[in-house]
Structure formats: C-alpha cells, structure tokens
CSV table of C-alpha atoms in Angstrom, one decimal:
chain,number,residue,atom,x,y,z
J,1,UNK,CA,17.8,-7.6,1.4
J,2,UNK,CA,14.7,-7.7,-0.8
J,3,UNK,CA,14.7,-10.6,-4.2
J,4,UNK,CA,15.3,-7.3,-6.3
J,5,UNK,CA,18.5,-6.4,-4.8
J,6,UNK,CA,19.4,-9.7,-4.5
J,7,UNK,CA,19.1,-10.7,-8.1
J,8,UNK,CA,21.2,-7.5,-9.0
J,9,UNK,CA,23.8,-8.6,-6.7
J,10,UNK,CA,23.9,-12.0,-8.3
J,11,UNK,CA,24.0,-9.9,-11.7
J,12,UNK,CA,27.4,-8.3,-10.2
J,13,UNK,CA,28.9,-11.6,-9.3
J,14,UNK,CA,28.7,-12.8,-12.4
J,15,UNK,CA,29.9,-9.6,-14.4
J,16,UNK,CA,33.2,-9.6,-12.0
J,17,UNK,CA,33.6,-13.5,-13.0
J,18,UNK,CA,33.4,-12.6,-16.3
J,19,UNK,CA,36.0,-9.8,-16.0
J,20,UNK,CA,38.2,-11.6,-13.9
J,21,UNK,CA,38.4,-14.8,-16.3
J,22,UNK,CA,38.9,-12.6,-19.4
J,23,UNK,CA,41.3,-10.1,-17.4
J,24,UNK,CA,43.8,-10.6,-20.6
J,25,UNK,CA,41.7,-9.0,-22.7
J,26,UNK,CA,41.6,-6.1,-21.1
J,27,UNK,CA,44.8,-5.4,-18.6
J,28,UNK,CA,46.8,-3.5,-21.2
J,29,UNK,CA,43.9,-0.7,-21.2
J,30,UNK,CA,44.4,1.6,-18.7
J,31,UNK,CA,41.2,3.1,-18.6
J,32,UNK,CA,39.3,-0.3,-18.7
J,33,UNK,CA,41.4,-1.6,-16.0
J,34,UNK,CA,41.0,1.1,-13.4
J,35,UNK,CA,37.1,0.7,-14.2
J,36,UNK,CA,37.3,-3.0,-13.2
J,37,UNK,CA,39.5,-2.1,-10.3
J,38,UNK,CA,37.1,0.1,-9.2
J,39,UNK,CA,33.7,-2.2,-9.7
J,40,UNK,CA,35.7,-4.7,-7.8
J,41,UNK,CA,36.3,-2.9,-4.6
J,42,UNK,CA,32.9,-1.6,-4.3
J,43,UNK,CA,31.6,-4.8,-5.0
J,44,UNK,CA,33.6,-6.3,-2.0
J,45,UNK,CA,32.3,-3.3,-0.2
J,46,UNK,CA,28.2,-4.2,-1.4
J,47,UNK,CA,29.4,-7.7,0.0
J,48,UNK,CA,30.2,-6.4,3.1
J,49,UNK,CA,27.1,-4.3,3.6
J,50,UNK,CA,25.0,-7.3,2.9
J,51,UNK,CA,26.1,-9.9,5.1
J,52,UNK,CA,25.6,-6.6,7.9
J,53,UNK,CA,22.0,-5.8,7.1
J,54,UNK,CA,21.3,-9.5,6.4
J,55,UNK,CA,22.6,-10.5,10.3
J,56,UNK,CA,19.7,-12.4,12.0
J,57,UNK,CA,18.3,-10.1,15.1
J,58,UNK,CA,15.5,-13.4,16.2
J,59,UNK,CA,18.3,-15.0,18.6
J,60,UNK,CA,18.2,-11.0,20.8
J,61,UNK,CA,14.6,-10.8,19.9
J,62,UNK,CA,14.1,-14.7,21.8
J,63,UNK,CA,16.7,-13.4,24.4
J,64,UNK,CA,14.4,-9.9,25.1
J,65,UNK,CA,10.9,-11.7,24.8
J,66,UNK,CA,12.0,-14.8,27.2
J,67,UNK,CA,13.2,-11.9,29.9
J,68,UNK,CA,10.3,-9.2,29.4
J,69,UNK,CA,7.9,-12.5,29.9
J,70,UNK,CA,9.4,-13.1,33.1
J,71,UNK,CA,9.7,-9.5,34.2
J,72,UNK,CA,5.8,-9.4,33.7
J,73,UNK,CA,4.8,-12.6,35.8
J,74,UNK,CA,7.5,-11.1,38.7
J,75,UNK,CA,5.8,-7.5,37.9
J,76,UNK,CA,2.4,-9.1,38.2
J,77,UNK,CA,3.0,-10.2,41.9
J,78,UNK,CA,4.8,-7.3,43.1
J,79,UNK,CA,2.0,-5.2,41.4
J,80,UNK,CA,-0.5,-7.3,43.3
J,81,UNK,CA,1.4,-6.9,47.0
J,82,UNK,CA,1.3,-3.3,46.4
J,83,UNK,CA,-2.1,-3.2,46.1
J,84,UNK,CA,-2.8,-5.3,49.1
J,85,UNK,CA,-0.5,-2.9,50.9
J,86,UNK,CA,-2.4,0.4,49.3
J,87,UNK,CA,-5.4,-1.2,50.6
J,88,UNK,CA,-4.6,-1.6,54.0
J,89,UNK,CA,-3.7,1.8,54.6
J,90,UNK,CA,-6.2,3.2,52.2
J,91,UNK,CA,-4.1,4.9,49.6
J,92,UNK,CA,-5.3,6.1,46.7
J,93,UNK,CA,-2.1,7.7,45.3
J,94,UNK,CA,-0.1,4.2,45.5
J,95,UNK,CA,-3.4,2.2,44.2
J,96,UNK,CA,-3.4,4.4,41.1
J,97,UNK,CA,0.0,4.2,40.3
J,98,UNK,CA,0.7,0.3,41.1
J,99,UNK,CA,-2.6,-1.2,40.0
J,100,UNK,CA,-2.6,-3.3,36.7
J,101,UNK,CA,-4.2,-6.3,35.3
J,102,UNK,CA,-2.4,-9.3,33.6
J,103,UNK,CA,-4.0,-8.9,30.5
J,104,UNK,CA,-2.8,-5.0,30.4
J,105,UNK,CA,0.5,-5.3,31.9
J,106,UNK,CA,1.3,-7.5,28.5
J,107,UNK,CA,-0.4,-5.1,26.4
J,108,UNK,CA,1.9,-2.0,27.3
J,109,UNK,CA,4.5,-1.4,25.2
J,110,UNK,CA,8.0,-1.4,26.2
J,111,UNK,CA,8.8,2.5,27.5
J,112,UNK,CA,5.6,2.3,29.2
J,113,UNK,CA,6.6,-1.1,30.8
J,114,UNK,CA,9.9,0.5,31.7
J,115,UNK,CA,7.9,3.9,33.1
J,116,UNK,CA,5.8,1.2,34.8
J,117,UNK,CA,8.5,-0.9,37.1
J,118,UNK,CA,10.2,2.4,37.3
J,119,UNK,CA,7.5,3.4,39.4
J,120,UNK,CA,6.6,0.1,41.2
J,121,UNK,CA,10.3,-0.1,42.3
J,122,UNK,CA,10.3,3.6,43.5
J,123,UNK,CA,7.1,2.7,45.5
J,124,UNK,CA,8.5,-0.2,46.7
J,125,UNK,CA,11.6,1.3,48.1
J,126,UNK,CA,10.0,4.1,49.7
J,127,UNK,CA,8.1,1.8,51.9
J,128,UNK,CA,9.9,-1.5,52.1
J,129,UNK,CA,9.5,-1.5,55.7
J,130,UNK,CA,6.0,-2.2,55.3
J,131,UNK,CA,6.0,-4.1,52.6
J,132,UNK,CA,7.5,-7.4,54.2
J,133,UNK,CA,4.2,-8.6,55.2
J,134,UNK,CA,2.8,-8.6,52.2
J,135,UNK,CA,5.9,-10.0,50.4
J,136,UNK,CA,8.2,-7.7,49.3
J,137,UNK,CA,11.5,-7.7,50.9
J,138,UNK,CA,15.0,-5.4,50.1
J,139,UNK,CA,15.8,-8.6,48.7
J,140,UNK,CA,12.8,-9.0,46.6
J,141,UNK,CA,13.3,-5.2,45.2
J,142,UNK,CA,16.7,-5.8,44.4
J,143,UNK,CA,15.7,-9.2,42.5
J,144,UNK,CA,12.9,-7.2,40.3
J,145,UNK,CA,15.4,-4.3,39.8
J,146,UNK,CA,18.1,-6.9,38.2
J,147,UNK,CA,15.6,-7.9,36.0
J,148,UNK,CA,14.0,-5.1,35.0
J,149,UNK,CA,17.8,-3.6,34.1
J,150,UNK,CA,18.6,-7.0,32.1
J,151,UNK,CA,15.1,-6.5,30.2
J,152,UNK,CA,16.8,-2.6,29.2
J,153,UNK,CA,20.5,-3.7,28.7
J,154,UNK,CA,18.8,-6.5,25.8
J,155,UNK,CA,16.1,-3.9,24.9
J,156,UNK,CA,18.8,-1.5,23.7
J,157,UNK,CA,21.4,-3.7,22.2
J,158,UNK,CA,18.4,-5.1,20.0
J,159,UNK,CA,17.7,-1.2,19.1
J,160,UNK,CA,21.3,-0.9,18.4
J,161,UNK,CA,21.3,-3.8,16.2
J,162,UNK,CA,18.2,-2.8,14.5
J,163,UNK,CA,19.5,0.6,13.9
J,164,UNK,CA,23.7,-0.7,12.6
J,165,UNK,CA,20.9,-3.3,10.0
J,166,UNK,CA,19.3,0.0,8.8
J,167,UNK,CA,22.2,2.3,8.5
J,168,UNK,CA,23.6,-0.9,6.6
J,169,UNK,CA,20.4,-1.0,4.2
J,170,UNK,CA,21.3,2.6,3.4
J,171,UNK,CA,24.7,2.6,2.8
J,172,UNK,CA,23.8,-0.5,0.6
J,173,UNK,CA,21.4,1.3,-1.8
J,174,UNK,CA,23.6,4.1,-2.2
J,175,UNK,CA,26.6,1.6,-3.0
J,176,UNK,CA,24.7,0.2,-5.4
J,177,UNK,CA,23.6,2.9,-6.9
J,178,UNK,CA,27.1,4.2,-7.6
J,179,UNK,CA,28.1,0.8,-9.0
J,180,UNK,CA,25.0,1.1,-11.4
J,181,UNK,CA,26.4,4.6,-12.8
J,182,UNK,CA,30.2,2.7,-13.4
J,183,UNK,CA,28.5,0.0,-15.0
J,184,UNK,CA,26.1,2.0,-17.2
J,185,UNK,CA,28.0,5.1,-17.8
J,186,UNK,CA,31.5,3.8,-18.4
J,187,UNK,CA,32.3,0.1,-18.6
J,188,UNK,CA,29.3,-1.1,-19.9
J,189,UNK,CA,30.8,1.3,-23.0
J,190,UNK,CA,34.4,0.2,-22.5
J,191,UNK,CA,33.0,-3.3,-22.8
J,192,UNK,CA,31.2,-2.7,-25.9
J,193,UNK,CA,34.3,-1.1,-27.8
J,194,UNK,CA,36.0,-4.5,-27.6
J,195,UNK,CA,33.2,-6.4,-29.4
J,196,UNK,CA,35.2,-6.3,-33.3
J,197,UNK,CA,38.4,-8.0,-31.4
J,198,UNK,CA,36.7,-9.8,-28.6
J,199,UNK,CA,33.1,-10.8,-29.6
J,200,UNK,CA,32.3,-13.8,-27.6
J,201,UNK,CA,34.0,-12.0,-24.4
J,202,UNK,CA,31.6,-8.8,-25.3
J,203,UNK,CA,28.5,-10.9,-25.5
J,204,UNK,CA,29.6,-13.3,-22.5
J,205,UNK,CA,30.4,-9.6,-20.4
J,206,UNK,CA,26.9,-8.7,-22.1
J,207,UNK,CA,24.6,-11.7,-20.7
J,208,UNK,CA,25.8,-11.4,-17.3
J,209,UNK,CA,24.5,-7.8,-16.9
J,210,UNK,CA,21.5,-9.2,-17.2
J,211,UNK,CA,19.2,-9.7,-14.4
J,212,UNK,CA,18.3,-12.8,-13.6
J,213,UNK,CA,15.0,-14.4,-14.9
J,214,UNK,CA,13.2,-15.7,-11.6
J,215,UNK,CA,9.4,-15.2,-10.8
J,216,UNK,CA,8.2,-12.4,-8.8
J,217,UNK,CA,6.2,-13.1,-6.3
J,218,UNK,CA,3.6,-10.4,-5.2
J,219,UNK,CA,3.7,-11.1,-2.2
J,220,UNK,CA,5.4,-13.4,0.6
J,221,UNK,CA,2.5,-13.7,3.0
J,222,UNK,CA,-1.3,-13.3,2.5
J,223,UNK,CA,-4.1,-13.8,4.4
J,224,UNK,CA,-7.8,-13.3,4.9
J,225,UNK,CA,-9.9,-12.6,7.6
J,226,UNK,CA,-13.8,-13.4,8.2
J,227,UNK,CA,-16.4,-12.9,10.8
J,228,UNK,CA,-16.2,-16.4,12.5
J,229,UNK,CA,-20.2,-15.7,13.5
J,230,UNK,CA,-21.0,-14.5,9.9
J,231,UNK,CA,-18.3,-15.4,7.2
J,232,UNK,CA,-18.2,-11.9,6.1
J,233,UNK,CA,-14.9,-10.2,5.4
J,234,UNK,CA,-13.4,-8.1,8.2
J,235,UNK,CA,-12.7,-4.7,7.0
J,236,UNK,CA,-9.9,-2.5,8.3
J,237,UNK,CA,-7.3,-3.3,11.2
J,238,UNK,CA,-3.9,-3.6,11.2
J,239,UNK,CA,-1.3,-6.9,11.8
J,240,UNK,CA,1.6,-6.8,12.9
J,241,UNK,CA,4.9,-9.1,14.0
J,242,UNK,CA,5.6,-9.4,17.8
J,243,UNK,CA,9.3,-8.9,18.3
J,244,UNK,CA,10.0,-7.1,14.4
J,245,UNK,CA,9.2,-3.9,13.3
J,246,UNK,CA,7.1,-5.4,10.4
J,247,UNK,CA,3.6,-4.3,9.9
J,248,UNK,CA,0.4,-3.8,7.3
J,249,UNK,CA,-2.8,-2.9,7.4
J,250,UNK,CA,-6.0,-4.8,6.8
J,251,UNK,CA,-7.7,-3.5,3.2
J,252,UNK,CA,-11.9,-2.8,3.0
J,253,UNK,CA,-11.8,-6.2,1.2
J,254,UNK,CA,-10.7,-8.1,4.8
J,255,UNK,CA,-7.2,-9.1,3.1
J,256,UNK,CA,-3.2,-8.1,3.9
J,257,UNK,CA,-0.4,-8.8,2.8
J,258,UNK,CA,3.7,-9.0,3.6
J,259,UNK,CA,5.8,-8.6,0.2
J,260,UNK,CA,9.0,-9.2,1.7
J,261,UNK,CA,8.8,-11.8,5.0
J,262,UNK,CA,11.9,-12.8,6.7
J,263,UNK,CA,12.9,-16.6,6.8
J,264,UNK,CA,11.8,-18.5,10.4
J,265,UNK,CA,9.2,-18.8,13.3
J,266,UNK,CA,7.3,-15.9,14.1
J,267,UNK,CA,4.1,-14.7,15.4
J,268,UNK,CA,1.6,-12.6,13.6
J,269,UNK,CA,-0.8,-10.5,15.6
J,270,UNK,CA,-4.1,-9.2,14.0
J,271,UNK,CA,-6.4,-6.4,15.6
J,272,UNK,CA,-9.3,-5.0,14.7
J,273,UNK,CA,-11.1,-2.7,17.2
J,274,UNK,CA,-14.2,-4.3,17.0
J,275,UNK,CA,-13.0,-8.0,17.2
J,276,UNK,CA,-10.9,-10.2,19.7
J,277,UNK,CA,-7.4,-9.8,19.0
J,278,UNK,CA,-6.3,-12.9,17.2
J,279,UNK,CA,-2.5,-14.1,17.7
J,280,UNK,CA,-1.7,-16.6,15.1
J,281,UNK,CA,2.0,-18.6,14.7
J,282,UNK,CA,3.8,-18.5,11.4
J,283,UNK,CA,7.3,-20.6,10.3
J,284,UNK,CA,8.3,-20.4,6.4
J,285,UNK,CA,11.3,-20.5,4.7
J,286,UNK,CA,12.4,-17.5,2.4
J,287,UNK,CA,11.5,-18.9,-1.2
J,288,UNK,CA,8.0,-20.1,0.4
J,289,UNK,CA,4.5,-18.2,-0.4
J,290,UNK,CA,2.1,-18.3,2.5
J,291,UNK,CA,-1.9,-17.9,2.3
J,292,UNK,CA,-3.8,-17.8,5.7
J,293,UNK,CA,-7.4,-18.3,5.9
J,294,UNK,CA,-8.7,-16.7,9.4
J,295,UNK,CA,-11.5,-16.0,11.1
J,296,UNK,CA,-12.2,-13.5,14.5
J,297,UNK,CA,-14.5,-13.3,17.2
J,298,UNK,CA,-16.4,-10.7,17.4
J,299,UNK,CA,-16.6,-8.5,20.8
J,300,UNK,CA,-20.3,-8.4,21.6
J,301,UNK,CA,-21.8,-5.2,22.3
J,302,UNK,CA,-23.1,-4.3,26.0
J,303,UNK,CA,-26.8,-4.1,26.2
J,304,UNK,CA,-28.1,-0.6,26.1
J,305,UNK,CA,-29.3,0.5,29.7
J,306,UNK,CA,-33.4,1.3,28.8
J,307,UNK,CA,-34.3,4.4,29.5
C-alpha cells in the first residue's frame, strides 16, 4: 500500500486504541457502541486486506526469472540444432520458424516465448528421427518440454498472485472508504456529543483522527538521463522494472520518476529507440529517496548508400 493509505491506517489504529481504553465511557450507549463494534470489525477486515496486497511476489518473480533464464540458454541450442538440421535438407519452412538469435530470444516477451518453444518442440517431435545427429534426442525433447511447462506452471501462479494482490488493493479502498463514511458521518458526531461530560476523552478520540504529520516525498525514485557522447538530456523513452509490472515514461526534459517503489533489489531497464538499451541495478529500502544520474550510448546511424 501507498504512504497515504498507510498513514490513514495508522490514524485507525490509534482511534480504535483510543476507543478501546475509554470503552467505559461509552458502553451504556447503544448507538455509540454498535458504531465502535462496527469500526472494529471492518478495521480487522482493512488489516486483513493489507497484509494480502502487501505479500512480497520477488521470491516467485526470482523463482520464474532463474527458470525462464535457463529455458533460454537450453532454447538457444535446440534453436541452433534445428537450424543445422533445416540446413541440411534445405528447409525453409523449419528455418523460418526455428531460427532466432540470443539477443532476440531474451527480448521476446513471455506468450511469445511460450508460442516460440511451442513451436520448436512441435518441430522437434515431428522429426526426431533426424534430429539425433545434430543433438536432439526423445530424451532431449522431453527434457526442454519439462522445462518449458515448469517456466508456465510459475508463470501463472505469479499471475495468480499478481491478480489475488490487486483484487486485495480493491477491496481495500473500498473498505476504507466505508470506514471513512462511519467515522465522518456518525461517530465522529457520537464522539463529539460527549465532549461536556468527557472532554479530555473527546479531544484524545479527536487527535487521533488526525493523520499523521510525516513528509511527503514526491517521489521514491528519480533519475536522469544524458547523451554519454554529448551530455545533452535524452528526451522521451520509457523505463520499466524487469520481473514487476511497474513502469514510467521518460519526460522531454530527459527525467522519470517512480512515486511509490517497492522495498528490495531490482533491476531498472531504460529504452529509448534511438539509444542502446541501458539495464541498470537498484536496492533501496522503503523510507529511502533515490536520484540516478545516467548516461546512454547512442546507436550510430548507418552511412547513407550514395547515389
């Protein structure tokens, strides 16, 4: 959850510790109690929501990435054998399909990597008889296909967990915002009746449903990005987090920002279509502002053919 919602949570916490120390005050009103009864429960339920949308996902995101890296270097030679088979007996069709290069096979995305060793396995079993020369066995096939399956089975427990975090999120702000209407529409008033008998409890109940003073940072991470050639800013792009779906776009002014940036070691990759993708490591804890100076390398432009 983001500093705002936590600080309001905080804000509850406190209110129920006020109500439940002063509970005296208050049990003989019916009307006031069921309120409290009622801020309590959903409370516990807030808490509950929390700690689900809160639950760490980088352990399945390690698990996925250390798999899918393997896949690809096992992908990479049964690619390769493929293509020495295609070769030999001059087809095109299986050439097409099975050729790829290192540096692409780790840019695809996941569906197109599944798509891809979909295909490369189908190939594979459709002419394993000839394969064994060129080093692709039943055994082999089988071997890739495990892997490839493992990579899936992780792929879509991380999407499930991904999904349970956001349906959490959800559920969270709308729980919240039905505790907000209690609070402001009916205790807070209940509350504030009490104040000629009860005036220290009133004010004590009062301070609590405050939110809590701490400094808002714009931002969690920041960075900037020059030419490496030139110093000048590099306009437009985007940068994203490998393994999160976490993402922002580079301004005109060469500068981008995260507000909210989860706690831990990640890996921020930044692209810009006319400069080498740069892949830069980051590790910070939660309360910690980061600013990131970078620069880029340029792609040089091919030399116009004269005419």
């Amino acid at each position: 959850m983001n500093r705002a919602s936590n600080l309001k949570l905080d804000s509850y916490l406190q209110t129920q510790e006020a109500l439940s120390q002063n509970v005296s005050i208050y049990e003989s009103n019916v009307s006031i109690k069921v309120q409290v009864d009622e801020f309590t429960f959903d409370l516990q339920g807030l808490l509950k929501l929390k700690e689900e949308a809160d639950q760490s996902i980088k352990w399945l995101i390690d698990e996925k990435n250390t798999i899918k890296k393997a896949l690809e270097l096992k992908l990479y030679s049964f690619s390769n054998a493929l293509v020495c088979y295609a070769n030999s007996v001059c087809d095109s069709e299986i050439l097409e399909k099975a050729y790829v290069s290192k540096k692409h096979l780790k840019w695809l995305s996941e569906l197109d990597l599944i798509d891809y060793y979909k295909q490369s396995i189908d190939i594979a079993k459709e002419h394993v008889t000839s394969l064994e020369p060129y080093g692709i066995s039943k055994a082999i096939v089988a071997d890739v296909e495990k892997d490839c399956k493992a990579f899936e089975q992780k792929r879509f427990k991380l999407l499930a967990l991904k999904e349970e975090k956001a349906n959490a999120k959800n559920e969270y702000k709308m729980l919240q915002k039905k505790i907000n209407q209690l609070l402001n529409g009916k205790l807070d008033h209940s509350i504030e009746n009490l104040r000629s008998l009860h005036p220290d409890f009133v004010k004590y109940y009062f301070a609590t449903r405050q939110k809590s003073k701490e400094i808002q940072h714009h931002f969690d991470v920041l960075g900037y990005l020059k030419d490496k050639a030139t110093g000048e800013p590099i306009a437009l792009g985007k940068v994203w987090v490998e393994g999160l779906d976490l993402s922002t776009h580079i301004t005109a002014k060469g500068s981008f920002r995260f507000k909210d940036f989860p706690e831990g070691e990640y890996q921020l990759i930044v692209e810009n279509i006319n400069y080498k993708s740069l892949f830069v490591p980051i590790r910070r804890y939660k309360s910690e502002q980061s600013k990131m100076y970078l620069e880029m390398e340029a792609i040089p432009l091919e030399a116009e053919a004269s005419v």
